[in-house]
Amino acid sequence: TATAKIVGGVPADWGQLPFVVALESPRGQQLCGAAILNERWLATAAHSHQIVAIAGSLDPSSSASSSNASNRQVSEGAEVRLAPGYAQGTQLDLALIRLKRPFKWRNGIVEPVCLPKDRAAMDQLGTVAGWGWNDEEGVNMSNKLHRVQVPLMSRAECEKRFLAAGYAIPIDKTKICAGWPQGGQDACQGDSGGPLVVSQDGVFVLTGVVSGGIGCARPGLPGLYTNVAHFLPWILDIIKKRK
């Protein structure tokens, strides 16, 4: 089955990825990830709805009274906008969440990610981060934010990889694929909605949103991400109109 799926990664350090946000249920269950676009808006996967967003925390499960609590910011989602044409199970797996209380920028610990100006080059490494499973079986799980680097690949190469493994998955312009031929490093269950970023001119640019794949980190099977650049006009229209 297709799973929204960090395998083979390392723990993130403070300030490395200040735009990554944990999305939890109102009861405190870790659901998925998101990226900060501005003080009010987050980008995530389309199946994340009633949520509480936590920024400025490498371990969202830790208590608000723990060390580094001064960096922690919590806000409920007030409004969800789904990508035009989204229906559950379709490829348009992108949502924007408006926060009830705006996040405040804090010492490089809570900051927005940059949006892309154009389509990402397919010959570069991307970084994906999240609080999801560390293996496909969910045996090893971590409360700490993890990150991993994966190479972006062309749509044609991605389709070819899936076909070679027996999966006919059409890769259109709404998607980006990333992963190592040998597998071993990938996003995994619980990382859905988190950011895939590339470094351009010293800043991180939001290239993709974790959407799914076949298992986690399997050889020859790349991860699937929503292509943020394709939806850029829609994103800008919403986040500029609704502050």
Short mmCIF file of C-alpha atoms in Angstrom, two decimals:
data_model
loop_
_atom_site.label_atom_id
_atom_site.label_comp_id
_atom_site.label_asym_id
_atom_site.label_seq_id
_atom_site.Cartn_x
_atom_site.Cartn_y
_atom_site.Cartn_z
CA THR A 1 0.00 0.00 0.00
CA ALA A 2 1.05 3.59 -0.48
CA THR A 3 2.13 5.07 2.83
CA ALA A 4 2.97 8.60 3.81
CA LYS A 5 6.29 7.89 5.04
CA ILE A 6 12.47 9.36 8.23
CA VAL A 7 14.50 6.27 7.70
CA GLY A 8 18.30 6.33 7.77
CA GLY A 9 18.44 9.91 9.01
CA VAL A 10 20.06 11.77 11.88
CA PRO A 11 18.60 13.95 14.66
CA ALA A 12 18.23 17.59 13.67
CA ASP A 13 19.97 20.29 15.69
CA TRP A 14 18.53 23.55 16.98
CA GLY A 15 18.16 26.13 14.24
CA GLN A 16 18.91 23.73 11.37
CA LEU A 17 15.33 23.53 10.13
CA PRO A 18 13.43 26.30 11.95
CA PHE A 19 10.46 26.09 9.58
CA VAL A 20 9.51 22.49 10.40
CA VAL A 21 6.35 22.15 12.50
CA ALA A 22 4.78 19.13 14.20
CA LEU A 23 1.05 18.66 13.72
CA GLU A 24 -0.74 16.85 16.53
CA SER A 25 -4.32 15.88 17.21
CA PRO A 26 -6.15 17.88 19.91
CA ARG A 27 -5.36 14.90 22.22
CA GLY A 28 -1.62 15.19 21.60
CA GLN A 29 -1.08 12.38 19.10
CA GLN A 30 1.66 13.09 16.54
CA LEU A 31 0.02 13.07 13.12
CA CYS A 32 2.30 14.60 10.53
CA GLY A 33 4.57 17.52 9.69
CA ALA A 34 4.27 20.91 8.05
CA ALA A 35 6.35 23.89 6.93
CA ILE A 36 5.94 27.50 8.06
CA LEU A 37 5.17 29.82 5.12
CA ASN A 38 4.54 32.95 7.16
CA GLU A 39 3.27 33.91 10.63
CA ARG A 40 -0.23 32.62 9.86
CA TRP A 41 0.09 29.89 7.25
CA LEU A 42 1.53 26.36 7.08
CA ALA A 43 1.91 23.99 4.12
CA THR A 44 1.18 20.30 4.71
CA ALA A 45 -0.49 17.26 3.13
CA ALA A 46 -4.17 17.44 2.25
CA HIS A 47 -5.27 14.78 4.74
CA SER A 48 -4.23 16.82 7.82
CA HIS A 49 -7.23 18.69 9.20
CA GLN A 50 -8.12 19.26 12.86
CA ILE A 51 -4.69 19.89 14.28
CA VAL A 52 -2.56 21.64 16.87
CA ALA A 53 0.68 23.04 15.41
CA ILE A 54 3.89 23.04 17.49
CA ALA A 55 6.89 25.12 16.38
CA GLY A 56 10.29 25.66 17.99
CA SER A 57 10.52 22.17 19.48
CA LEU A 58 12.74 19.27 18.38
CA ASP A 59 10.70 16.99 20.65
CA PRO A 60 7.00 17.99 20.65
CA SER A 61 6.23 15.22 23.17
CA SER A 62 8.32 16.91 25.86
CA SER A 63 6.48 18.97 28.43
CA ALA A 64 6.07 22.71 28.09
CA SER A 65 8.05 23.06 31.34
CA SER A 66 11.15 21.28 29.98
CA SER A 67 14.35 22.95 28.84
CA ASN A 68 14.01 24.93 25.62
CA ALA A 69 10.34 25.50 26.48
CA SER A 70 10.83 29.21 25.86
CA ASN A 71 11.19 28.42 22.15
CA ARG A 72 8.04 26.33 21.96
CA GLN A 73 4.97 27.85 20.29
CA VAL A 74 1.58 26.20 19.98
CA SER A 75 -1.36 27.26 17.84
CA GLU A 76 -4.53 25.53 16.69
CA GLY A 77 -5.54 25.41 13.05
CA ALA A 78 -8.34 27.83 12.24
CA GLU A 79 -8.86 27.19 8.53
CA VAL A 80 -7.80 24.58 5.99
CA ARG A 81 -7.52 25.20 2.25
CA LEU A 82 -7.14 22.12 0.06
CA ALA A 83 -5.41 22.19 -3.31
CA PRO A 84 -7.95 22.85 -6.09
CA GLY A 85 -9.47 19.59 -7.27
CA TYR A 86 -8.37 17.55 -4.26
CA ALA A 87 -10.24 14.36 -3.51
CA GLN A 88 -8.99 11.73 -1.08
CA GLY A 89 -6.61 9.37 -2.84
CA THR A 90 -5.89 11.77 -5.69
CA GLN A 91 -2.51 13.23 -6.48
CA LEU A 92 -3.21 16.81 -5.38
CA ASP A 93 -1.96 16.12 -1.86
CA LEU A 94 -1.45 19.64 -0.54
CA ALA A 95 -3.18 21.82 2.04
CA LEU A 96 -2.62 25.21 3.60
CA ILE A 97 -3.50 25.66 7.28
CA ARG A 98 -4.22 29.08 8.76
CA LEU A 99 -3.30 29.39 12.44
CA LYS A 100 -5.56 30.89 15.11
CA ARG A 101 -2.56 32.58 16.70
CA PRO A 102 0.34 33.68 14.51
CA PHE A 103 3.78 32.28 15.20
CA LYS A 104 6.49 34.74 16.28
CA TRP A 105 9.97 34.58 14.79
CA ARG A 106 12.49 33.59 17.45
CA ASN A 107 16.31 33.61 17.25
CA GLY A 108 16.53 31.35 14.22
CA ILE A 109 14.50 28.67 16.05
CA VAL A 110 11.15 29.57 14.49
CA GLU A 111 11.41 31.00 10.97
CA PRO A 112 9.56 30.67 7.65
CA VAL A 113 10.84 28.63 4.72
CA CYS A 114 11.36 30.27 1.32
CA LEU A 115 8.96 29.46 -1.50
CA PRO A 116 10.39 28.41 -4.88
CA LYS A 117 10.70 30.85 -7.76
CA ASP A 118 10.68 28.07 -10.34
CA ARG A 119 10.94 24.32 -10.76
CA ALA A 120 13.78 22.66 -8.84
CA ALA A 121 16.73 21.23 -10.75
CA MET A 122 16.63 17.44 -10.68
CA ASP A 123 20.36 16.97 -10.06
CA GLN A 124 20.50 18.22 -6.49
CA LEU A 125 20.13 16.84 -2.99
CA GLY A 126 17.03 17.62 -0.99
CA THR A 127 16.55 17.41 2.78
CA VAL A 128 13.39 15.93 4.24
CA ALA A 129 12.53 16.07 7.95
CA GLY A 130 9.90 14.77 10.32
CA TRP A 131 8.91 12.86 13.45
CA GLY A 132 7.76 9.72 11.66
CA TRP A 133 8.80 6.07 11.87
CA ASN A 134 12.50 5.17 11.65
CA ASP A 135 11.68 1.95 9.78
CA GLU A 136 8.83 0.55 7.72
CA GLU A 137 7.54 -1.70 10.49
CA GLY A 138 7.31 1.13 13.01
CA VAL A 139 9.50 -0.83 15.46
CA ASN A 140 11.92 2.06 15.98
CA MET A 141 10.21 5.35 16.63
CA SER A 142 11.62 8.63 17.90
CA ASN A 143 10.11 11.71 19.48
CA LYS A 144 13.01 13.78 18.14
CA LEU A 145 12.99 15.56 14.79
CA HIS A 146 15.09 13.66 12.23
CA ARG A 147 16.41 14.76 8.85
CA VAL A 148 17.82 12.92 5.85
CA GLN A 149 19.19 13.87 2.44
CA VAL A 150 17.75 12.34 -0.73
CA PRO A 151 18.50 13.13 -4.40
CA LEU A 152 15.75 14.57 -6.57
CA MET A 153 15.04 12.74 -9.83
CA SER A 154 13.19 13.42 -13.06
CA ARG A 155 9.58 12.33 -13.51
CA ALA A 156 10.59 9.98 -16.33
CA GLU A 157 13.24 8.28 -14.20
CA CYS A 158 10.79 8.00 -11.31
CA GLU A 159 8.11 6.30 -13.44
CA LYS A 160 10.78 3.96 -14.81
CA ARG A 161 11.86 2.95 -11.28
CA PHE A 162 8.29 2.18 -10.21
CA LEU A 163 7.53 0.25 -13.41
CA ALA A 164 10.67 -1.85 -12.96
CA ALA A 165 9.33 -2.83 -9.53
CA GLY A 166 5.88 -3.64 -10.92
CA TYR A 167 4.06 -0.44 -10.00
CA ALA A 168 2.36 1.66 -12.70
CA ILE A 169 2.33 5.02 -10.95
CA PRO A 170 1.91 8.04 -13.26
CA ILE A 171 4.21 10.89 -12.25
CA ASP A 172 2.75 14.16 -13.51
CA LYS A 173 3.81 17.78 -12.96
CA THR A 174 2.06 17.90 -9.57
CA LYS A 175 4.66 15.45 -8.16
CA ILE A 176 8.37 15.29 -7.36
CA CYS A 177 10.30 12.10 -6.67
CA ALA A 178 13.39 11.75 -4.49
CA GLY A 179 15.38 8.79 -3.23
CA TRP A 180 18.57 6.73 -3.51
CA PRO A 181 18.68 3.78 -5.96
CA GLN A 182 19.91 1.55 -3.12
CA GLY A 183 17.19 2.75 -0.75
CA GLY A 184 17.97 2.99 2.96
CA GLN A 185 17.07 6.65 3.43
CA ASP A 186 13.59 8.09 3.09
CA ALA A 187 10.61 9.64 4.81
CA CYS A 188 8.23 7.17 6.50
CA GLN A 189 4.84 6.85 8.20
CA GLY A 190 4.14 9.97 10.26
CA ASP A 191 6.35 12.24 8.14
CA SER A 192 3.49 13.02 5.77
CA GLY A 193 3.04 16.74 5.12
CA GLY A 194 6.60 17.55 6.14
CA PRO A 195 8.91 19.60 3.93
CA LEU A 196 11.37 18.51 1.26
CA VAL A 197 13.77 21.46 0.90
CA VAL A 198 16.78 22.26 -1.26
CA SER A 199 19.53 24.74 -0.43
CA GLN A 200 19.73 27.67 -2.85
CA ASP A 201 22.01 30.66 -2.30
CA GLY A 202 22.36 29.78 1.37
CA VAL A 203 18.65 29.45 2.17
CA PHE A 204 16.27 26.51 2.22
CA VAL A 205 13.57 26.51 -0.45
CA LEU A 206 10.39 24.44 -0.07
CA THR A 207 10.45 22.09 -3.05
CA GLY A 208 8.10 19.32 -2.00
CA VAL A 209 5.65 18.13 0.65
CA VAL A 210 5.88 14.50 1.80
CA SER A 211 2.98 12.67 0.17
CA GLY A 212 3.61 8.93 -0.01
CA GLY A 213 5.38 6.04 -1.69
CA ILE A 214 5.62 2.26 -1.64
CA GLY A 215 6.81 1.28 1.82
CA CYS A 216 9.76 3.22 3.22
CA ALA A 217 13.33 3.41 1.89
CA ARG A 218 13.00 0.33 -0.32
CA PRO A 219 15.68 -0.12 -3.03
CA GLY A 220 14.56 1.28 -6.37
CA LEU A 221 11.41 2.90 -4.99
CA PRO A 222 11.69 6.69 -4.49
CA GLY A 223 9.50 8.74 -2.20
CA LEU A 224 6.66 10.81 -3.64
CA TYR A 225 6.25 14.49 -2.86
CA THR A 226 3.80 17.18 -3.92
CA ASN A 227 5.51 19.65 -6.26
CA VAL A 228 5.20 23.02 -4.50
CA ALA A 229 6.28 25.07 -7.53
CA HIS A 230 3.29 23.77 -9.50
CA PHE A 231 0.89 25.17 -6.90
CA LEU A 232 2.76 28.43 -6.29
CA PRO A 233 0.14 30.84 -7.79
CA TRP A 234 -2.59 29.26 -5.66
CA ILE A 235 -0.42 29.35 -2.52
CA LEU A 236 0.56 33.00 -2.96
CA ASP A 237 -3.03 34.03 -3.68
CA ILE A 238 -4.24 32.54 -0.39
CA ILE A 239 -1.46 33.53 1.99
CA LYS A 240 -1.36 37.12 0.73
CA LYS A 241 -5.13 37.65 0.86
CA ARG A 242 -5.74 36.03 4.26
CA LYS A 243 -3.18 37.29 6.76
#
